[in-house]
Structure formats: structure tokens, C-alpha cells
Amino acid sequence: MTKSRTRTETDDLIAGLDAADSLPGARELRELSYELLGDVSSVVDVGCGAGRAVAELTDRGVEAVGVDPDERMIAIARTRWPHADFRRADAYALPLPDHSTQGCRADKVFHELADPARALAEARRVLVPGGRVVLVGQDWDTLVIDSDDPSFTRAIVQARADLVTAPRAARAYRNLLLDAGFEDVEVEIRTAVLTGPETLPLLVGLAEASADRGRADDWIAGQRARAERDRLFLALPMFVASATSPYRTVPTSTPA
Ligand SMILES: C[S@@+](CC[C@H](N)C(=O)[O-])C[C@H]1O[C@@H](n2cnc3c(N)ncnc32)[C@H](O)[C@@H]1O
């Protein structure tokens, strides 16, 4: 199980996820993930967070189960979407029988996992042969920002990435899926280009993770000046991987 968050940390994460859901391209990215799942009648959304995708899939007639280890996250999801099915569980021990679901989705989750191979083995356990898996996430080392201080920009991007359990999980999706025995593995990248008012808080948050307060303050001031002149630029490549669970027989095990 991943380390637990405080109530405030979960509430901050939910606010961040709500903000992310309102960014340009967020809805299209979720739609792409549903398309790549294909014509499935059941889906487990691993690391479902506050549950928007589970609700959207449920509304489309899919038997969707949202799974998240964070108790408060699940409570909020149940409050927001009372008609949808949410369960408190971990990516490593999904609350589903062997070969019982047609789709598995994990959106912005694998960067939080210390053992992604184990999570994919668990996805294979619950997926029917021919079932689909879709992973969505950003590579935390790959943010493209225009600034007057590129070396500090590099430093703050790296400093922020270093706070993440698996910052480069997204660039590893293909290899992880292949190593887990999935087939038809495909990866595409959809890049969100942010230049509007939603960009400045993201850049400020990024710089605030830096230990070099003085330089961070100068950098933030520079970005504020850019915002006033409509000169902000942040490109955020989102990796989208999809694959099929093989038809050949695999050893199964029910988690303890
Ligand atoms: C950045 S949020 C994304 C939430 C949601 N998928 C979305 O797109 O809004 C990552 C989520 O993964 C969950 N998570 C962290 N570790 C996990 C684990 N070991 N198994 C399943 N979910 C996990 C977190 O609790 C959090 O809700």
C-alpha cells in the first residue's frame, strides 16, 4: 500500500485534479482513454481519485468500479457520484476475481507506484483474455517551459520530478506492458499547450518546490511579468498507452 496522505493532502490533491480536469484537452484525453478501452462492458479504474471517469463510464452503461487506497478519496468520490461503484483497494490487490473484467484503466497513477510491474501483473489477473488496459500519465521530467532562465527552469523541473515516486513511469509504459506479457502495445502522446491564466499557478507551484528561494522568487516574478504580456508557455506531454491481455493461459493467483 502507498504511504497514506493526511486529510489536507488529499483535499489539496483533489483540488489539483479538479483544476487538471478543467485544463484544455483534459476531456479529450479521457475520451481517448475510453476509446482505447474499446467496446467493453466492464472496467476497473485503478487509482480512480475523486471518481470522474468512473461516473462517466457508468453513465455510458459500463459496469465500472473505481478503486483507490485513499479512504478520503473514496469517500469524496462516493459523495460526488453516488450512482457509481467505488471501493477502497490497492493497485496490487484489486477487489475482483480472476479474469472478471474487460477493461482496466489507470489515469495519472503509475508515477505513484513503487512497483508498476506488480500492478500490471494484478491487472492481467483480473482482465479477461483479450481485455484492454489503458494507462495515461505525464512524464514528470518532461515539462516544456519558456523562461528567461533555462538552467533554473531545468533545475526546478528536475526538483519537482524528484518528489515523485516514479517520475519517468510514463516513458516506461511500453516496456512495462511488454514485460508484463501484454500484446498490441501502442503509445501515443497528446501534448497540452497552456498559455492562458490557468498556467501561472502551475508554474508558481513548480518553482515553489525549489530549495533556492531567491532564484525561485526571481523566476516567479519573470513568469508573472510574462502573464501580464500574454507570454506564458507550458507544454505538458501526456503519454497514453494501450494494450491487450493475451489469450494464452496465464498463471493466476488471488491476492491475500
Ligand atoms: C494523481 S491522482 C489521479 C486520480 C484519477 N485517476 C484522476 O485522473 O483524476 C493518483 C491517484 O492514485 C492513487 N494511488 C496512489 N497509490 C496507489 C496504489 N498503490 N494503488 C491504487 N491507487 C493508488 C491515489 O490515491 C490518487 O487518488
Short mmCIF file of C-alpha atoms and ligand atoms in Angstrom, two decimals:
data_model
loop_
_atom_site.label_atom_id
_atom_site.label_comp_id
_atom_site.label_asym_id
_atom_site.label_seq_id
_atom_site.Cartn_x
_atom_site.Cartn_y
_atom_site.Cartn_z
CA MET A 1 0.00 0.00 0.00
CA THR A 2 1.25 3.50 -0.84
CA LYS A 3 2.04 5.82 2.08
CA SER A 4 -1.12 7.40 3.40
CA ARG A 5 -1.94 11.10 2.94
CA THR A 6 -3.25 13.50 5.52
CA ARG A 7 -6.78 14.80 5.03
CA THR A 8 -5.34 18.15 3.90
CA GLU A 9 -3.02 16.47 1.40
CA THR A 10 -5.93 14.54 -0.09
CA ASP A 11 -8.07 17.69 -0.27
CA ASP A 12 -5.19 19.54 -1.98
CA LEU A 13 -4.77 16.66 -4.43
CA ILE A 14 -8.50 16.72 -5.23
CA ALA A 15 -8.34 20.48 -5.85
CA GLY A 16 -5.36 19.88 -8.16
CA LEU A 17 -7.18 17.10 -10.00
CA ASP A 18 -10.28 19.28 -10.41
CA ALA A 19 -8.04 22.01 -11.84
CA ALA A 20 -6.39 19.45 -14.16
CA ASP A 21 -9.82 18.29 -15.32
CA SER A 22 -10.62 21.85 -16.39
CA LEU A 23 -7.42 22.30 -18.42
CA PRO A 24 -7.68 22.44 -22.22
CA GLY A 25 -7.65 18.92 -23.65
CA ALA A 26 -8.45 17.09 -20.39
CA ARG A 27 -11.87 15.92 -21.52
CA GLU A 28 -10.49 14.83 -24.90
CA LEU A 29 -7.77 12.83 -23.15
CA ARG A 30 -10.35 10.98 -21.04
CA GLU A 31 -12.40 10.36 -24.19
CA LEU A 32 -9.32 8.91 -25.89
CA SER A 33 -8.77 6.58 -22.94
CA TYR A 34 -12.38 5.32 -23.24
CA GLU A 35 -11.98 4.82 -27.00
CA LEU A 36 -8.80 2.81 -26.47
CA LEU A 37 -10.56 0.58 -23.95
CA GLY A 38 -12.81 -0.37 -26.85
CA ASP A 39 -16.28 -1.79 -26.64
CA VAL A 40 -16.01 -3.11 -23.10
CA SER A 41 -18.91 -3.72 -20.73
CA SER A 42 -16.85 -3.69 -17.53
CA VAL A 43 -13.88 -1.60 -16.39
CA VAL A 44 -11.81 -1.20 -13.25
CA ASP A 45 -10.39 2.32 -12.87
CA VAL A 46 -7.27 1.88 -10.75
CA GLY A 47 -6.35 4.93 -8.66
CA CYS A 48 -9.71 6.48 -9.52
CA GLY A 49 -9.20 9.54 -7.32
CA ALA A 50 -12.37 11.60 -6.97
CA GLY A 51 -14.06 9.33 -9.50
CA ARG A 52 -14.99 11.42 -12.54
CA ALA A 53 -14.02 8.74 -15.09
CA VAL A 54 -15.87 6.04 -13.17
CA ALA A 55 -19.01 8.19 -13.20
CA GLU A 56 -18.63 8.95 -16.91
CA LEU A 57 -18.19 5.27 -17.78
CA THR A 58 -21.13 4.29 -15.55
CA ASP A 59 -23.29 6.87 -17.34
CA ARG A 60 -22.38 5.16 -20.63
CA GLY A 61 -23.72 1.84 -19.35
CA VAL A 62 -20.32 0.35 -18.48
CA GLU A 63 -20.09 -1.65 -15.27
CA ALA A 64 -17.31 0.49 -13.82
CA VAL A 65 -15.55 0.02 -10.48
CA GLY A 66 -13.30 2.75 -9.11
CA VAL A 67 -10.51 1.61 -6.83
CA ASP A 68 -8.28 3.81 -4.68
CA PRO A 69 -6.37 3.11 -1.45
CA ASP A 70 -7.06 6.60 -0.06
CA GLU A 71 -10.08 6.36 2.23
CA ARG A 72 -10.96 10.05 2.00
CA MET A 73 -10.62 10.00 -1.78
CA ILE A 74 -13.14 7.13 -1.94
CA ALA A 75 -15.48 8.95 0.47
CA ILE A 76 -15.41 12.08 -1.73
CA ALA A 77 -15.94 10.02 -4.88
CA ARG A 78 -18.99 8.33 -3.31
CA THR A 79 -20.39 11.73 -2.30
CA ARG A 80 -19.85 13.24 -5.73
CA TRP A 81 -21.08 10.28 -7.75
CA PRO A 82 -23.50 8.28 -5.55
CA HIS A 83 -24.66 6.17 -8.50
CA ALA A 84 -21.16 4.80 -9.18
CA ASP A 85 -19.25 1.91 -7.55
CA PHE A 86 -16.12 2.85 -5.54
CA ARG A 87 -14.01 0.53 -3.42
CA ARG A 88 -11.03 1.16 -1.20
CA ALA A 89 -8.25 -1.03 -2.54
CA ASP A 90 -4.74 -1.02 -3.89
CA ALA A 91 -3.44 -1.50 -7.44
CA TYR A 92 -1.54 -4.52 -6.13
CA ALA A 93 -4.65 -6.27 -4.75
CA LEU A 94 -7.71 -5.40 -6.80
CA PRO A 95 -11.02 -6.46 -5.24
CA LEU A 96 -12.05 -8.50 -8.28
CA PRO A 97 -11.96 -12.22 -9.11
CA ASP A 98 -9.56 -13.63 -11.70
CA HIS A 99 -10.43 -12.79 -15.33
CA SER A 100 -13.58 -10.91 -14.36
CA THR A 101 -13.31 -7.52 -16.10
CA GLN A 102 -12.92 -6.44 -19.71
CA GLY A 103 -11.03 -3.21 -19.17
CA CYS A 104 -8.51 -1.71 -16.82
CA ARG A 105 -7.64 1.97 -16.75
CA ALA A 106 -5.11 3.94 -14.71
CA ASP A 107 -5.00 7.70 -15.26
CA LYS A 108 -2.16 9.68 -13.65
CA VAL A 109 -1.43 6.80 -11.26
CA PHE A 110 1.72 4.89 -12.26
CA HIS A 111 4.01 7.74 -11.19
CA GLU A 112 2.79 6.99 -7.65
CA LEU A 113 3.61 3.28 -7.80
CA ALA A 114 6.89 1.88 -6.47
CA ASP A 115 6.25 -1.48 -8.17
CA PRO A 116 4.49 -0.92 -11.52
CA ALA A 117 5.25 -4.47 -12.71
CA ARG A 118 3.28 -5.86 -9.78
CA ALA A 119 0.35 -3.57 -10.61
CA LEU A 120 0.35 -4.79 -14.23
CA ALA A 121 0.54 -8.43 -13.12
CA GLU A 122 -2.54 -7.71 -10.99
CA ALA A 123 -4.26 -6.05 -13.96
CA ARG A 124 -3.58 -9.18 -16.01
CA ARG A 125 -5.03 -11.33 -13.24
CA VAL A 126 -8.37 -9.51 -13.26
CA LEU A 127 -8.63 -8.95 -17.02
CA VAL A 128 -10.35 -11.44 -19.26
CA PRO A 129 -8.17 -12.77 -22.11
CA GLY A 130 -8.42 -10.12 -24.82
CA GLY A 131 -9.23 -7.49 -22.19
CA ARG A 132 -7.86 -3.99 -22.62
CA VAL A 133 -5.59 -1.91 -20.43
CA VAL A 134 -5.10 1.86 -20.84
CA LEU A 135 -2.50 3.91 -18.96
CA VAL A 136 -2.44 7.70 -19.02
CA GLY A 137 0.15 9.93 -17.42
CA GLN A 138 2.72 12.63 -17.73
CA ASP A 139 6.48 12.25 -17.66
CA TRP A 140 7.48 14.49 -14.77
CA ASP A 141 10.94 15.10 -16.24
CA THR A 142 9.44 16.43 -19.48
CA LEU A 143 7.77 19.77 -18.97
CA VAL A 144 8.47 22.39 -21.61
CA ILE A 145 8.51 25.91 -20.22
CA ASP A 146 9.59 29.16 -21.85
CA SER A 147 11.54 31.32 -19.42
CA ASP A 148 14.41 33.80 -19.28
CA ASP A 149 16.42 31.39 -17.07
CA PRO A 150 16.51 27.98 -18.80
CA SER A 151 19.05 26.43 -16.44
CA PHE A 152 16.90 27.25 -13.39
CA THR A 153 13.85 26.02 -15.31
CA ARG A 154 15.65 22.69 -15.80
CA ALA A 155 16.55 22.62 -12.11
CA ILE A 156 13.00 23.21 -10.88
CA VAL A 157 11.52 20.67 -13.29
CA GLN A 158 14.02 18.11 -12.01
CA ALA A 159 13.46 19.09 -8.37
CA ARG A 160 9.71 18.63 -8.79
CA ALA A 161 10.21 15.32 -10.59
CA ASP A 162 12.42 14.10 -7.74
CA LEU A 163 9.48 14.48 -5.35
CA VAL A 164 7.54 11.85 -7.31
CA THR A 165 7.89 8.12 -6.60
CA ALA A 166 8.31 7.18 -10.27
CA PRO A 167 8.67 10.41 -12.27
CA ARG A 168 9.56 8.66 -15.54
CA ALA A 169 6.91 5.91 -15.35
CA ALA A 170 5.10 7.21 -18.43
CA ARG A 171 8.06 6.81 -20.79
CA ALA A 172 8.32 3.23 -19.49
CA TYR A 173 4.68 2.29 -20.21
CA ARG A 174 5.51 0.39 -23.40
CA ASN A 175 8.30 -1.64 -21.86
CA LEU A 176 6.34 -2.31 -18.68
CA LEU A 177 3.36 -3.57 -20.67
CA LEU A 178 5.54 -5.77 -22.89
CA ASP A 179 7.40 -7.16 -19.87
CA ALA A 180 4.05 -7.95 -18.24
CA GLY A 181 3.07 -10.02 -21.29
CA PHE A 182 0.54 -7.64 -22.82
CA GLU A 183 0.09 -7.58 -26.59
CA ASP A 184 -0.80 -4.94 -29.21
CA VAL A 185 1.04 -2.35 -27.15
CA GLU A 186 0.70 1.16 -28.51
CA VAL A 187 1.76 4.53 -27.13
CA GLU A 188 0.81 7.99 -28.23
CA ILE A 189 1.44 11.40 -26.77
CA ARG A 190 -1.05 14.22 -26.58
CA THR A 191 0.54 17.48 -25.58
CA ALA A 192 -1.42 20.09 -23.68
CA VAL A 193 -0.17 23.57 -24.59
CA LEU A 194 -1.02 26.02 -21.84
CA THR A 195 -0.66 29.76 -22.28
CA GLY A 196 -3.72 31.15 -20.51
CA PRO A 197 -4.43 32.23 -16.93
CA GLU A 198 -4.53 28.59 -15.77
CA THR A 199 -0.78 28.38 -16.49
CA LEU A 200 0.62 30.80 -13.90
CA PRO A 201 -0.50 28.87 -10.75
CA LEU A 202 1.05 25.70 -12.22
CA LEU A 203 4.37 27.45 -12.83
CA VAL A 204 4.35 29.11 -9.42
CA GLY A 205 3.64 25.76 -7.74
CA LEU A 206 6.51 24.21 -9.66
CA ALA A 207 9.01 26.91 -8.64
CA GLU A 208 7.87 26.79 -5.02
CA ALA A 209 9.23 23.23 -4.78
CA SER A 210 12.74 24.65 -5.29
CA ALA A 211 15.08 24.97 -2.31
CA ASP A 212 16.67 28.07 -3.87
CA ARG A 213 14.09 30.59 -2.68
CA GLY A 214 15.81 33.70 -4.01
CA ARG A 215 16.19 32.37 -7.53
CA ALA A 216 12.69 30.88 -7.41
CA ASP A 217 11.24 34.26 -6.44
CA ASP A 218 13.03 35.92 -9.40
CA TRP A 219 11.82 33.17 -11.72
CA ILE A 220 8.22 33.53 -10.49
CA ALA A 221 8.42 37.32 -10.92
CA GLY A 222 9.56 36.73 -14.50
CA GLN A 223 6.63 34.43 -15.16
CA ARG A 224 4.20 36.95 -13.62
CA ALA A 225 5.57 39.61 -15.96
CA ARG A 226 5.10 37.20 -18.88
CA ALA A 227 1.50 36.55 -17.77
CA GLU A 228 0.78 40.28 -17.92
CA ARG A 229 2.03 40.35 -21.52
CA ASP A 230 0.34 37.05 -22.53
CA ARG A 231 3.74 35.36 -22.93
CA LEU A 232 3.38 32.24 -20.76
CA PHE A 233 4.17 28.88 -22.35
CA LEU A 234 3.92 25.44 -20.75
CA ALA A 235 3.68 22.26 -22.83
CA LEU A 236 2.73 19.10 -20.96
CA PRO A 237 3.07 15.87 -22.94
CA MET A 238 0.60 13.23 -21.74
CA PHE A 239 1.50 9.64 -22.54
CA VAL A 240 -1.35 7.29 -23.43
CA ALA A 241 -0.57 3.59 -23.67
CA SER A 242 -2.96 0.79 -24.54
CA ALA A 243 -2.57 -2.96 -24.80
CA THR A 244 -4.46 -6.24 -24.89
CA SER A 245 -4.33 -9.02 -22.34
CA PRO A 246 -3.15 -12.20 -24.12
CA TYR A 247 -5.42 -15.14 -24.85
CA ARG A 248 -2.83 -17.73 -23.82
CA THR A 249 -3.31 -19.18 -20.37
CA VAL A 250 -1.52 -17.36 -17.57
CA PRO A 251 -0.93 -18.48 -14.01
CA THR A 252 -3.41 -16.73 -11.73
CA SER A 253 -3.35 -16.07 -8.06
CA THR A 254 -5.93 -14.47 -5.84
CA PRO A 255 -4.32 -11.78 -3.70
CA ALA A 256 -4.06 -12.39 0.03
C1 LIG B 1 -2.92 11.95 -9.38
S1 LIG B 1 -4.24 11.01 -8.73
C2 LIG B 1 -5.21 10.61 -10.18
C3 LIG B 1 -6.64 10.28 -9.85
C4 LIG B 1 -7.53 9.98 -11.05
N1 LIG B 1 -7.11 8.81 -11.75
C5 LIG B 1 -7.64 11.16 -11.97
O1 LIG B 1 -7.22 11.06 -13.13
O2 LIG B 1 -8.17 12.19 -11.56
C6 LIG B 1 -3.46 9.48 -8.35
C7 LIG B 1 -4.37 8.54 -7.59
O3 LIG B 1 -3.69 7.28 -7.47
C8 LIG B 1 -3.98 6.76 -6.19
N2 LIG B 1 -2.97 5.79 -5.78
C9 LIG B 1 -1.78 6.01 -5.19
N3 LIG B 1 -1.18 4.84 -4.93
C10 LIG B 1 -1.98 3.86 -5.38
C11 LIG B 1 -1.93 2.45 -5.37
N4 LIG B 1 -0.91 1.80 -4.84
N5 LIG B 1 -2.96 1.77 -5.90
C12 LIG B 1 -4.02 2.42 -6.45
N6 LIG B 1 -4.13 3.76 -6.47
C13 LIG B 1 -3.13 4.47 -5.94
C14 LIG B 1 -4.00 8.00 -5.30
O4 LIG B 1 -4.66 7.79 -4.08
C15 LIG B 1 -4.69 9.01 -6.19
O5 LIG B 1 -6.08 9.01 -5.99
#
